[in-house]
Tab-separated table of C-alpha atoms in Angstrom:
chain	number	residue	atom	x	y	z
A	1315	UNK	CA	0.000	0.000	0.000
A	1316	UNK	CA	1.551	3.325	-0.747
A	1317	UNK	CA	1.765	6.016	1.352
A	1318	UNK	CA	-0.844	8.363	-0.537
A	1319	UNK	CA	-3.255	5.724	-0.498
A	1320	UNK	CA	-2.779	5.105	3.420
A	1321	UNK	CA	-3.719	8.690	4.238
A	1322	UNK	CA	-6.700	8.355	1.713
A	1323	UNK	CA	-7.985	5.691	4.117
A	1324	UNK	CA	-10.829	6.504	6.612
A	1325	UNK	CA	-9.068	6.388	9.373
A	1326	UNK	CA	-7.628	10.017	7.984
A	1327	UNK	CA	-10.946	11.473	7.635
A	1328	UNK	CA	-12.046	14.659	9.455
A	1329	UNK	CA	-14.860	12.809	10.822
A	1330	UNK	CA	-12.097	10.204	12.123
A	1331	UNK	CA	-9.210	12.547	12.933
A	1332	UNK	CA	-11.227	14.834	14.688
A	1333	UNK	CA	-12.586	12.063	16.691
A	1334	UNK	CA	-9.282	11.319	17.590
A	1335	UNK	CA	-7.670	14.560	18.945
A	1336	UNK	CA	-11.609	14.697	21.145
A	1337	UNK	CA	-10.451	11.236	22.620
A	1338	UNK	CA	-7.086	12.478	23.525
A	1339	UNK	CA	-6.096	11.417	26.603
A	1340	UNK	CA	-7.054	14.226	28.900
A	1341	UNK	CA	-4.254	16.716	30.534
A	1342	UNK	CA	-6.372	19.175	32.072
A	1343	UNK	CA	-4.721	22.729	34.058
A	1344	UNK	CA	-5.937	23.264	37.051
A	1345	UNK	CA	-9.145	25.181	36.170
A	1346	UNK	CA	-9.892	22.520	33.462
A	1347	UNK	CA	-9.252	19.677	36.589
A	1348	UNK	CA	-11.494	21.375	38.619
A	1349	UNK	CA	-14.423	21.739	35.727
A	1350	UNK	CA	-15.001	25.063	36.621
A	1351	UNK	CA	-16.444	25.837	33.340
A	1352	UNK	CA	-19.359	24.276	31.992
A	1353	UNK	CA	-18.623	23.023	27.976
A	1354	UNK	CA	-20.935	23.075	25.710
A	1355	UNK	CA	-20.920	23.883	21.463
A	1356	UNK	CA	-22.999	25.718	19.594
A	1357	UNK	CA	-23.307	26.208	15.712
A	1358	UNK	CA	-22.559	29.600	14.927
A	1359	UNK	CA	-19.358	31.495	14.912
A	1360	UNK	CA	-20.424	34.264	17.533
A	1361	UNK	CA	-22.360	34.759	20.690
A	1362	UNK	CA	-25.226	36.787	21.405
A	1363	UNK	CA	-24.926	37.924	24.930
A	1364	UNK	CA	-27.067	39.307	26.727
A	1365	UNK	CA	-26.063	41.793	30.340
A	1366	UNK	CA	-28.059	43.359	32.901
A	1367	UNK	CA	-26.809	44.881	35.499
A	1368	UNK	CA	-23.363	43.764	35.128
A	1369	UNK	CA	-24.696	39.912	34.557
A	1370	UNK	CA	-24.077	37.808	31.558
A	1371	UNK	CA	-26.663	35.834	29.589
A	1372	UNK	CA	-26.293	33.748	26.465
A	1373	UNK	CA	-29.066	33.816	23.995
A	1374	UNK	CA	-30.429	31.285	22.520
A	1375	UNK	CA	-30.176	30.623	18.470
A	1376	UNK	CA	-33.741	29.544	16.638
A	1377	UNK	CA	-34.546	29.399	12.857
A	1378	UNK	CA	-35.108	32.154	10.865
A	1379	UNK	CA	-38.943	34.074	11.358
A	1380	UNK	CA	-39.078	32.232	14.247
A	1381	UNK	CA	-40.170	34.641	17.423
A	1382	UNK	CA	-37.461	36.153	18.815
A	1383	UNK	CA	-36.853	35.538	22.678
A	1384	UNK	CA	-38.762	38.010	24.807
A	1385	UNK	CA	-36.738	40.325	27.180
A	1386	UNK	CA	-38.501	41.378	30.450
A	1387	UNK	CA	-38.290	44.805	31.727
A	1388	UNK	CA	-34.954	46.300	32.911
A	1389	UNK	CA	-32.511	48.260	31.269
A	1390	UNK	CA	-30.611	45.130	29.111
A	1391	UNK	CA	-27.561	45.239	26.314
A	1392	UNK	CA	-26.625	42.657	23.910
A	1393	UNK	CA	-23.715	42.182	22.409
A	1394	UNK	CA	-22.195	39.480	19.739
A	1395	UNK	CA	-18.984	38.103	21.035
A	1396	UNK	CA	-17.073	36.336	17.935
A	1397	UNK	CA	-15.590	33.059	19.221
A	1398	UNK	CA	-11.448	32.859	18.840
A	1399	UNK	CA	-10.297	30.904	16.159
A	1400	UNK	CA	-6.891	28.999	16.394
A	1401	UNK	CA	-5.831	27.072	14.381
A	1402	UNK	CA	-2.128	24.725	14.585
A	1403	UNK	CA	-0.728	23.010	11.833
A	1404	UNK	CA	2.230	20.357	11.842
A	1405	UNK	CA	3.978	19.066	9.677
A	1406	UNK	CA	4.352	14.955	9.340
A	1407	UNK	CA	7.677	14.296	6.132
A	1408	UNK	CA	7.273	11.315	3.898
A	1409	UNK	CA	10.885	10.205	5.477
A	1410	UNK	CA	9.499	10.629	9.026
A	1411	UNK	CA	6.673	7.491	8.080
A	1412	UNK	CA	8.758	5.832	5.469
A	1413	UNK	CA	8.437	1.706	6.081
A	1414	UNK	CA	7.382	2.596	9.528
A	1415	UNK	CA	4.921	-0.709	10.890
A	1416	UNK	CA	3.639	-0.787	14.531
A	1417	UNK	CA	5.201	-3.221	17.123
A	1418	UNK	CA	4.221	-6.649	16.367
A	1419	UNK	CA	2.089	-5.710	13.247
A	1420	UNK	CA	2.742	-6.075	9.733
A	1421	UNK	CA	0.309	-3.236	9.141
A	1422	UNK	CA	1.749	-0.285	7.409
A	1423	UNK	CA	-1.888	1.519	8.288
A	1424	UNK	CA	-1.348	1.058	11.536
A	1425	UNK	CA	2.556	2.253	11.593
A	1426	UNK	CA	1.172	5.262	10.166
A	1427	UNK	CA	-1.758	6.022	12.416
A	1428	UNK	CA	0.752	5.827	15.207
A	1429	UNK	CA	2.837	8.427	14.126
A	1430	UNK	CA	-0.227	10.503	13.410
A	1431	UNK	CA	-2.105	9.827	16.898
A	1432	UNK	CA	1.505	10.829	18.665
A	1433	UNK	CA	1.491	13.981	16.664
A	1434	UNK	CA	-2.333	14.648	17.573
A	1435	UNK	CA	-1.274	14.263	20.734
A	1436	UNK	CA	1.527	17.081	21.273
A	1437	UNK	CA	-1.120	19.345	19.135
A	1438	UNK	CA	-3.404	18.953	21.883
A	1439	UNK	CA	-1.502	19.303	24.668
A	1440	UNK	CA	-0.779	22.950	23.253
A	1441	UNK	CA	-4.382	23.606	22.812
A	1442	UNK	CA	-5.154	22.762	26.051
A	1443	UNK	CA	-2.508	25.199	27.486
A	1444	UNK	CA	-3.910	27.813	25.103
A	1445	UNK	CA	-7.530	26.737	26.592
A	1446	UNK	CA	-6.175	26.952	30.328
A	1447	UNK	CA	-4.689	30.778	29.768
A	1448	UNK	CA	-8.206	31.647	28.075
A	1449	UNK	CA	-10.202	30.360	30.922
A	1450	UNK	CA	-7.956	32.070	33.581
A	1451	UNK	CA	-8.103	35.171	31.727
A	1452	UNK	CA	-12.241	34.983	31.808
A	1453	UNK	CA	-11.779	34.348	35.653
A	1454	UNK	CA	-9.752	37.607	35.870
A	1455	UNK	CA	-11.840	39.243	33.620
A	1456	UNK	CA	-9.624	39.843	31.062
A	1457	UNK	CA	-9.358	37.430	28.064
A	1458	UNK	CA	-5.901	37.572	26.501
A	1459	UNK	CA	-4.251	36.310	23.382
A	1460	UNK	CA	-1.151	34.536	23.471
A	1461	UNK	CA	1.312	36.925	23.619
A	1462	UNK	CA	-0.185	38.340	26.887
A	1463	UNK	CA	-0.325	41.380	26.321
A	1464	UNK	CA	-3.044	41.757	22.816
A	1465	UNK	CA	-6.434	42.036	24.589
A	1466	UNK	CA	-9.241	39.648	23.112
A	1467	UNK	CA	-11.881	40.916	25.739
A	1468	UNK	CA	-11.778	43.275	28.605
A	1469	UNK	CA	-15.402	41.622	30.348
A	1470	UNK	CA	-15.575	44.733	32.895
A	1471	UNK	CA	-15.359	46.992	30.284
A	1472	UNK	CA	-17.294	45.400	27.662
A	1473	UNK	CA	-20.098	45.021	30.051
A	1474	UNK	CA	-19.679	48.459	32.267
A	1475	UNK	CA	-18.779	47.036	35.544
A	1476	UNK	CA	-15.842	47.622	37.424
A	1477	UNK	CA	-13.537	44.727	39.677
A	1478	UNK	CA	-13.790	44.397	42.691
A	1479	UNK	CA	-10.261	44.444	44.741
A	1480	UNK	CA	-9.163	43.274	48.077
A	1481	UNK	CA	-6.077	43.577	50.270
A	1482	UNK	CA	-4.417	41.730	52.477
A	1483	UNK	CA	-1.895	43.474	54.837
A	1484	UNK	CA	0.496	40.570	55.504
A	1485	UNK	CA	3.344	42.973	56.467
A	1486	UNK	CA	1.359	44.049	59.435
A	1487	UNK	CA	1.615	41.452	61.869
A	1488	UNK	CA	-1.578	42.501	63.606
A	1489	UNK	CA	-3.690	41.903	60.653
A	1490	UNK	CA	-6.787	39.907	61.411
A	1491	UNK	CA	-6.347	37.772	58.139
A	1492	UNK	CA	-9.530	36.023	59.405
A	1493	UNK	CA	-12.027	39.304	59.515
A	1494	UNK	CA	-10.430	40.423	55.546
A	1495	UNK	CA	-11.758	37.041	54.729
A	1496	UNK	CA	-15.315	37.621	56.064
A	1497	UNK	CA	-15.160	41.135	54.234
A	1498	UNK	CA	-14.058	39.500	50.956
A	1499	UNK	CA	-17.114	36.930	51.132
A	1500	UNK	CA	-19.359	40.174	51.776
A	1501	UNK	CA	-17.990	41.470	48.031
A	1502	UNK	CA	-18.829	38.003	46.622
A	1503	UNK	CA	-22.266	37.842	48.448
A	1504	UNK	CA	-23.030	41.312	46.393
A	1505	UNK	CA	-22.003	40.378	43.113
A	1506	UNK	CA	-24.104	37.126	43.360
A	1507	UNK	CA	-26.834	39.030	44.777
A	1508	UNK	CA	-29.558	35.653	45.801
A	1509	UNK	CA	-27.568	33.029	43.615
A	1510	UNK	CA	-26.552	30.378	45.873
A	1511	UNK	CA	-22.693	28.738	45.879
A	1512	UNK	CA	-21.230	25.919	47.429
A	1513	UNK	CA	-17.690	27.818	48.263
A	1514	UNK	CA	-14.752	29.990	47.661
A	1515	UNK	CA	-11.584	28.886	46.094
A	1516	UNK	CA	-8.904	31.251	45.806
A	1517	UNK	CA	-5.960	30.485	42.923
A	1518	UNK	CA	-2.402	32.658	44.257
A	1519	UNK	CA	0.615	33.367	42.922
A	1520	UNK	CA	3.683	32.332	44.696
A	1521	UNK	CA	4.202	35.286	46.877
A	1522	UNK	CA	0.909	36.087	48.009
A	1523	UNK	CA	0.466	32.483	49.108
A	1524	UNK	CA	3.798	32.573	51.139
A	1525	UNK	CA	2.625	35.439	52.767
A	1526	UNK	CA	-0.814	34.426	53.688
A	1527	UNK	CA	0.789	30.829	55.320
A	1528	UNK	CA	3.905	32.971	56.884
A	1529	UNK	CA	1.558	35.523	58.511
A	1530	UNK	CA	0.873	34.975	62.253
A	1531	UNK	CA	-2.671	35.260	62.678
A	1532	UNK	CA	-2.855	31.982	59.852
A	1533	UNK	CA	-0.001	30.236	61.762
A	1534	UNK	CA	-1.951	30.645	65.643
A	1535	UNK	CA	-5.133	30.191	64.379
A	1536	UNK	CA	-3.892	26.129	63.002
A	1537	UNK	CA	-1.932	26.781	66.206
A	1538	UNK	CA	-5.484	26.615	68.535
A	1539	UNK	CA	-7.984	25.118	66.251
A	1540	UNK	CA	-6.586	22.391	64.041
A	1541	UNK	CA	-3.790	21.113	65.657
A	1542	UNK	CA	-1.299	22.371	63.456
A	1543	UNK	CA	-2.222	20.726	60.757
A	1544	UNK	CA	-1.025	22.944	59.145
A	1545	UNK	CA	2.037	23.134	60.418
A	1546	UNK	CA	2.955	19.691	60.183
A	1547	UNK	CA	1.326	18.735	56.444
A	1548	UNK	CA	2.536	19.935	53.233
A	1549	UNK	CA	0.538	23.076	52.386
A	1550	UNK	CA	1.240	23.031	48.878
A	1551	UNK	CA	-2.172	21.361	48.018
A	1552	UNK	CA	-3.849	24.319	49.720
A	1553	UNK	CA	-5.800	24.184	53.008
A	1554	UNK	CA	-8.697	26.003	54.007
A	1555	UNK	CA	-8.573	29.367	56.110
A	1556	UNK	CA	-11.235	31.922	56.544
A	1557	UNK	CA	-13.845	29.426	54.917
A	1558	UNK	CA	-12.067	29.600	51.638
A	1559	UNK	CA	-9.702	27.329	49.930
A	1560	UNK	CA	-6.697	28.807	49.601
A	1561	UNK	CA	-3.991	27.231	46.861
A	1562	UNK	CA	-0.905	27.953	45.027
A	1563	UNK	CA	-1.794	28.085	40.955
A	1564	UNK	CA	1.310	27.123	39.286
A	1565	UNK	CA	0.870	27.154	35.957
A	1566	UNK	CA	2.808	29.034	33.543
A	1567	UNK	CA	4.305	30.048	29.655
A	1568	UNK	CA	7.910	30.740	28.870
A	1569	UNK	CA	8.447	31.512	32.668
A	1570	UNK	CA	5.794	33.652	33.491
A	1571	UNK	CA	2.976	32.957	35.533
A	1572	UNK	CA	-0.322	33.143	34.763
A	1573	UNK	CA	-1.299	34.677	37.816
A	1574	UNK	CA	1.226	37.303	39.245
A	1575	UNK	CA	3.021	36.094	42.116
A	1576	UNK	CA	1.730	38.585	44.827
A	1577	UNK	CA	-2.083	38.626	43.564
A	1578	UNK	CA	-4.688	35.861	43.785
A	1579	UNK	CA	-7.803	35.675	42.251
A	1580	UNK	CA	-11.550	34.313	44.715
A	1581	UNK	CA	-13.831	32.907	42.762
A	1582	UNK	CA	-17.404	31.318	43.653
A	1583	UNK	CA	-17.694	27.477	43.032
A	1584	UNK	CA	-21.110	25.700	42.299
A	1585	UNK	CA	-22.955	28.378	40.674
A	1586	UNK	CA	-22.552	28.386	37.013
A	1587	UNK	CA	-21.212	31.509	36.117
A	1588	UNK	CA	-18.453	30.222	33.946
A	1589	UNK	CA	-18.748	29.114	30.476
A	1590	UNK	CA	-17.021	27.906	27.210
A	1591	UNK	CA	-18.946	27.516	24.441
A	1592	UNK	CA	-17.131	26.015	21.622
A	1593	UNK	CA	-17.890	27.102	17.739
A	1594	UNK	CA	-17.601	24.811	14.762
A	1595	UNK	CA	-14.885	24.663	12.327
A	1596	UNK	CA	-14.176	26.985	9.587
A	1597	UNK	CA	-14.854	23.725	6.657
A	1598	UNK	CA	-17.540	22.704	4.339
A	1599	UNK	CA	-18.273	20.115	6.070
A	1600	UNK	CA	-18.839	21.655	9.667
A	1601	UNK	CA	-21.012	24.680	8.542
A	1602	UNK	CA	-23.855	24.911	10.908
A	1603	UNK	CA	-22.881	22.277	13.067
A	1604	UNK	CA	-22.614	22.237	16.393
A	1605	UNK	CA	-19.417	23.161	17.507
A	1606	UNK	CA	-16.895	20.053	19.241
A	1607	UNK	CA	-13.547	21.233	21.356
A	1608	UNK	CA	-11.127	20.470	18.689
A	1609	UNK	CA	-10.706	19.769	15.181
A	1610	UNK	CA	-8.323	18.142	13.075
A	1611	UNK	CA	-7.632	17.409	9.249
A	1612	UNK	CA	-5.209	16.377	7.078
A	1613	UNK	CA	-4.158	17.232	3.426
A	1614	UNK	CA	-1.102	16.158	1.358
A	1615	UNK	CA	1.747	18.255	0.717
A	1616	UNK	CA	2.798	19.700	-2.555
A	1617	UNK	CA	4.825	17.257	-4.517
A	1618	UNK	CA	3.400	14.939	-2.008
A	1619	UNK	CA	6.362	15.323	0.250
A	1620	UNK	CA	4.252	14.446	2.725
A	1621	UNK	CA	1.456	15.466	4.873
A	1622	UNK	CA	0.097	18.438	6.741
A	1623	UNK	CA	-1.985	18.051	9.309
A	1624	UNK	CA	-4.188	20.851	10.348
A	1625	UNK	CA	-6.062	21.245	14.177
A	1626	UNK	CA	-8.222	23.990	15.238
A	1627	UNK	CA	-10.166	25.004	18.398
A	1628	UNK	CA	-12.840	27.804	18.427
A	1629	UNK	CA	-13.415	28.159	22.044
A	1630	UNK	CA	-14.718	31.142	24.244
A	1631	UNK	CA	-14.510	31.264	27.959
A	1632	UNK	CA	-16.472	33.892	29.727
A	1633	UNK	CA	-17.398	34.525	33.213
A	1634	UNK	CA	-21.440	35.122	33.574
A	1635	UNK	CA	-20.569	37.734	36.230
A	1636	UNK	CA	-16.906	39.071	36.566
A	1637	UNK	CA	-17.378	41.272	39.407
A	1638	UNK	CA	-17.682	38.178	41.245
A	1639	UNK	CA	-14.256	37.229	41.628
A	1640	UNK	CA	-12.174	39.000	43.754
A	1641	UNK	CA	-8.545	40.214	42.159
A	1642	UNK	CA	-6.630	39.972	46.023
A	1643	UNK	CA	-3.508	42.055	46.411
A	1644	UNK	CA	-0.685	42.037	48.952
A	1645	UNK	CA	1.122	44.337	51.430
């Protein structure tokens, strides 16, 4: 079998290498471990949200003449958010799968596939770190691309609210860490307005989370109540202070962090407010469709050298209402 007519096979279909890169083994950040955001596709390539009062709401799609979703009283703004697209290509050489067979298998198919699925595989580990910065910059309330810097979407001012900010005084030995945790719930409890949740978690950067377990109020407190627990276990799963769960996010790109080390960000668990809705590919084939996570395809070079193959993710993370998290600061 040559090696054109092994990629013309099914098993290099869209329909069967997008199916793939969705099956990927899973290697989730931390937000995508948690499942803080809710997933779900939807077959156009923009979103018609809806805000009131500093809340987000995502309109429904219906067909065309069909009546249009009703809004009820209030002073309400929609806007169309167009989902990201990126796309990642790579590159597999006629040399790299010449008589390449798997392990204990004559089958030149299924040398092949295996170089493909292992090159699936790196392309999704990338879009899954590109899908981790998105979502923390929809926690933070700003969305940035992957250079850090160029702004997709600024959420507080797209929707006319402003974050809300809280500081912790760790260089003030006398600060009653416990009491600035009560107040910080009080922020969240206003933002949310009557929407229940079933806690706070609170992602830090290096510094801030030194500080907060260095700071003597946090040490005495384990000190009387708990045994020192804390004292005596590993903190660097996180531990809960102040009835939130306070951990250490270490992710990060090229050395830097994606969350500074002397901030951390609070954010309200069990209530729904964050959301990725995924939009279909840009391909014949996928018009109108409801969007999946990822995509992949492949096509063969020019002078058939060899094959390219092409993966794409259309994802937008948003938080429902960003004044909800708390961006904490140091002192």
């Amino acid at each position: 079998m040559s090696l054109l007519d092994i990629f013309n096979d099914d098993a290099f279909s869209l329909t069967s290498l997008t199916a793939t890169i969705n099956n990927q083994p899973y290697k989730p950040g931390r937000i995508g471990e948690l499942g803080l955001f809710t997933e779900s596709g939807i077959n156009t390539t923009s979103a018609m949200v809806e805000s009131k009062n500093g809340e987000l709401h995502l309109l429904p799609t219906s067909q065309r003449g069909a009546p249009a979703l009703q809004a009820r009283g209030g002073k309400r703004q929609v806007r169309s958010f167009v989902i990201p697209h990126i796309p990642y290509d790579s590159t597999i050489l006629a040399d790299e799968v010449r008589n390449v067979r798997a392990f204990g298998s004559e089958s030149a198919l299924e040398g092949v596939r295996t170089v493909v699925n292992q090159s699936l595989s790196d392309m999704n580990t990338n879009h899954e770190v590109t899908l981790e910065h998105l979502r923390l910059g929809a926690l933070k309330g700003l969305i940035l691309d992957a250079d850090g810097s160029t702004v997709i979407y600024d959420l507080f001012h797209e929707f006319g609210v402003t974050q809300q900010t809280h500081t912790y005084k760790f260089s003030d030995a006398t600060t009653d860490v416990r009491i600035q945790c009560v107040k910080l719930r009080r922020k969240v409890d206003d933002a949310l307005g009557a929407q229940p949740y079933s806690g706070l978690r609170a992602f830090c950067g290096a510094d801030f989370y030194d500080g907060l377990l260095a700071h003597d109020y946090v040490k005495d407190a384990y000190h009387r109540y708990q045994d020192s627990a804390l004292l005596r276990n590993d903190p660097k799963g996180g531990f809960n202070f102040g009835d939130i769960f306070w951990e250490e996010y270490r992710g990060q790109v090229d050395g830097i962090p994606f969350i500074p080390v002397n901030e951390a960000y609070v954010i309200p668990e069990g209530t729904g407010i964050f959301r990725t809705w995924f939009a279909s590919a840009d391909f014949v084939e996928t018009v109108n469709t409801i969007g999946l996570p990822r995509y992949a395809k492949q096509r063969v070079m020019d002078f058939e050298k060899g094959v390219q193959i092409h993966t794409q993710s259309n994802p937008l993370p948003i938080c429902l209402k960003p004044r909800a998290v708390i961006r904490c600061k140091m002192s």
